[in-house]
């Protein structure tokens, strides 16, 4: 039942987000989305089940009847069969009604009969505890808030700039009718530019889920068919989406220039109105092509046509009320600015279009590769082909975490190794996040010779380790590897301990011999359950394979 494939339209992410919200589990939306999208079985119930398990939420899939459903704790997930397999987040079950949470978080009640007509009989039951939640929730939550704040700031700056331009224009024109016309044309140009940008994105990334949602709201809506048709191009290599983008960018630029140069403001606005009036020809052509020739509709294209239609009606009305006005002032400057503002976005987009396509192709391939990379059977099969070592006794080196854990990660490192220092924070994060489910083993490649400078900090590590104080050895490792400069004198002053005992020297000699016997030629070298970690994996990938 967990292998059940679901509709790849955000259903899985939304179900996880709404379910954890009802369970009052602290987890960020970004964690759920990232976890699911890199899962080897996305989009399936298995992916969501593993995500919930990673959040320490107990869960299991069952096939039951409605009477059994009434005694199950809520919330739970019910698999319903519509056009595709989808998930319903059930919040309560009564004798004759059932309540569920929709994509927007609203609670909706339906009759039992309506639910049974869709329900497949499969549920994913869940149970949270006080230990449930995202491991680094506070840090990730802050990062998400910063990202939202930056987005709001960016949109706010655009709005502020528009208001500023409008006020500046109003102060120079002293005509409230003209100011209103300016503001309306400016808003239409901004909105049209945004929609055309989405069309350009769709051209280079037609698999974008957010855009696919917009472009598949009804049966006869198919943006891909419209945009890929011969009627979507004015000339070979020049699409109407690109022309629309240049049109709105050019108009917005002319309006912005008009707010700062009163001598040519009326001419620039007249020019914008002319272009909006004549754009209605393109509106009718586009609608006819979609209706009669392609026989499919593009939602985003229709939005653009609506903007152009409104702009042309407003502009035509302004001509009736105020007259044509004509072009005055420095005509050469006006025409030069117009040509520049309308051609520069086309040239820029054409120069970057290939890079955009490559980026989205790479992103898609990287996601597919990650799903294969983090597939447990594939990882196990690759791992078992790597170099194998005999089990290392716990008495050799430093061991942290759960000594009985089924996942054992061994790190061979050196105290003066920069890559070892860079890997230490990830190694520390493994210990903090999976302390009860992982055993971390550390072997040092240093000799005990006084001529080997690596021996000095290692002697302190091993002397502290002999005290059995795990917290102290963790702190000593942190202090050494997290230091910007590896200054042994400062370190030795902080940890004053006998380093010349027979036990310390014996430990270092045995570790050094072990590294030579096992032909360890570089540090850090990682081993997972006795096998050397494959080159295509890094220490950051280890959490995906910890057996919880």
Coordinates of N, CA and C in Angstrom, one line a residue, residues 11 13 68 127 164 169 184 213 225 251 332 369 375 413 425 455 521 537 543:
X11 N 0.0 17.4 -4.2 CA -0.9 16.8 -3.2 C -0.1 16.2 -2.0
X13 N 3.0 17.0 -0.8 CA 3.5 18.1 0.1 C 2.4 18.7 0.9
X68 N -14.3 0.7 11.1 CA -12.9 0.7 11.7 C -12.3 2.1 11.7
X127 N 0.8 9.0 14.7 CA 0.8 9.3 16.1 C 2.1 10.0 16.5
X164 N 6.1 56.1 -6.1 CA 7.0 57.3 -6.2 C 6.9 57.9 -7.5
X169 N 5.1 62.2 -11.0 CA 4.4 62.6 -12.2 C 3.3 63.6 -11.9
X184 N -3.0 54.0 -13.9 CA -3.6 52.8 -14.5 C -2.8 52.1 -15.5
X213 N -0.1 24.0 -12.7 CA -1.4 24.1 -12.0 C -2.2 25.2 -12.7
X225 N 0.4 23.2 -25.5 CA 0.0 23.0 -26.9 C -0.1 24.4 -27.6
X251 N 6.8 49.8 -22.4 CA 5.8 50.7 -21.9 C 6.0 51.2 -20.5
X332 N 13.7 62.9 -31.8 CA 14.8 62.0 -31.9 C 15.0 61.3 -30.6
X369 N 18.6 12.4 -10.3 CA 19.8 11.8 -9.8 C 19.8 11.6 -8.3
X375 N 18.3 6.3 -3.0 CA 17.5 5.1 -3.0 C 18.3 4.1 -2.1
X413 N 40.8 10.6 10.4 CA 41.1 12.0 10.2 C 42.5 12.3 10.8
X425 N 31.8 19.8 11.5 CA 30.4 20.3 11.8 C 29.3 19.3 11.4
X455 N 50.9 14.4 16.4 CA 50.7 13.6 17.7 C 50.3 14.4 18.9
X521 N 45.2 6.3 2.7 CA 46.1 7.2 2.1 C 45.7 8.7 2.1
X537 N 29.2 10.2 -2.8 CA 28.5 10.6 -1.6 C 29.5 11.4 -0.7
X543 N 22.8 11.3 6.6 CA 21.5 11.2 7.3 C 20.5 10.5 6.5

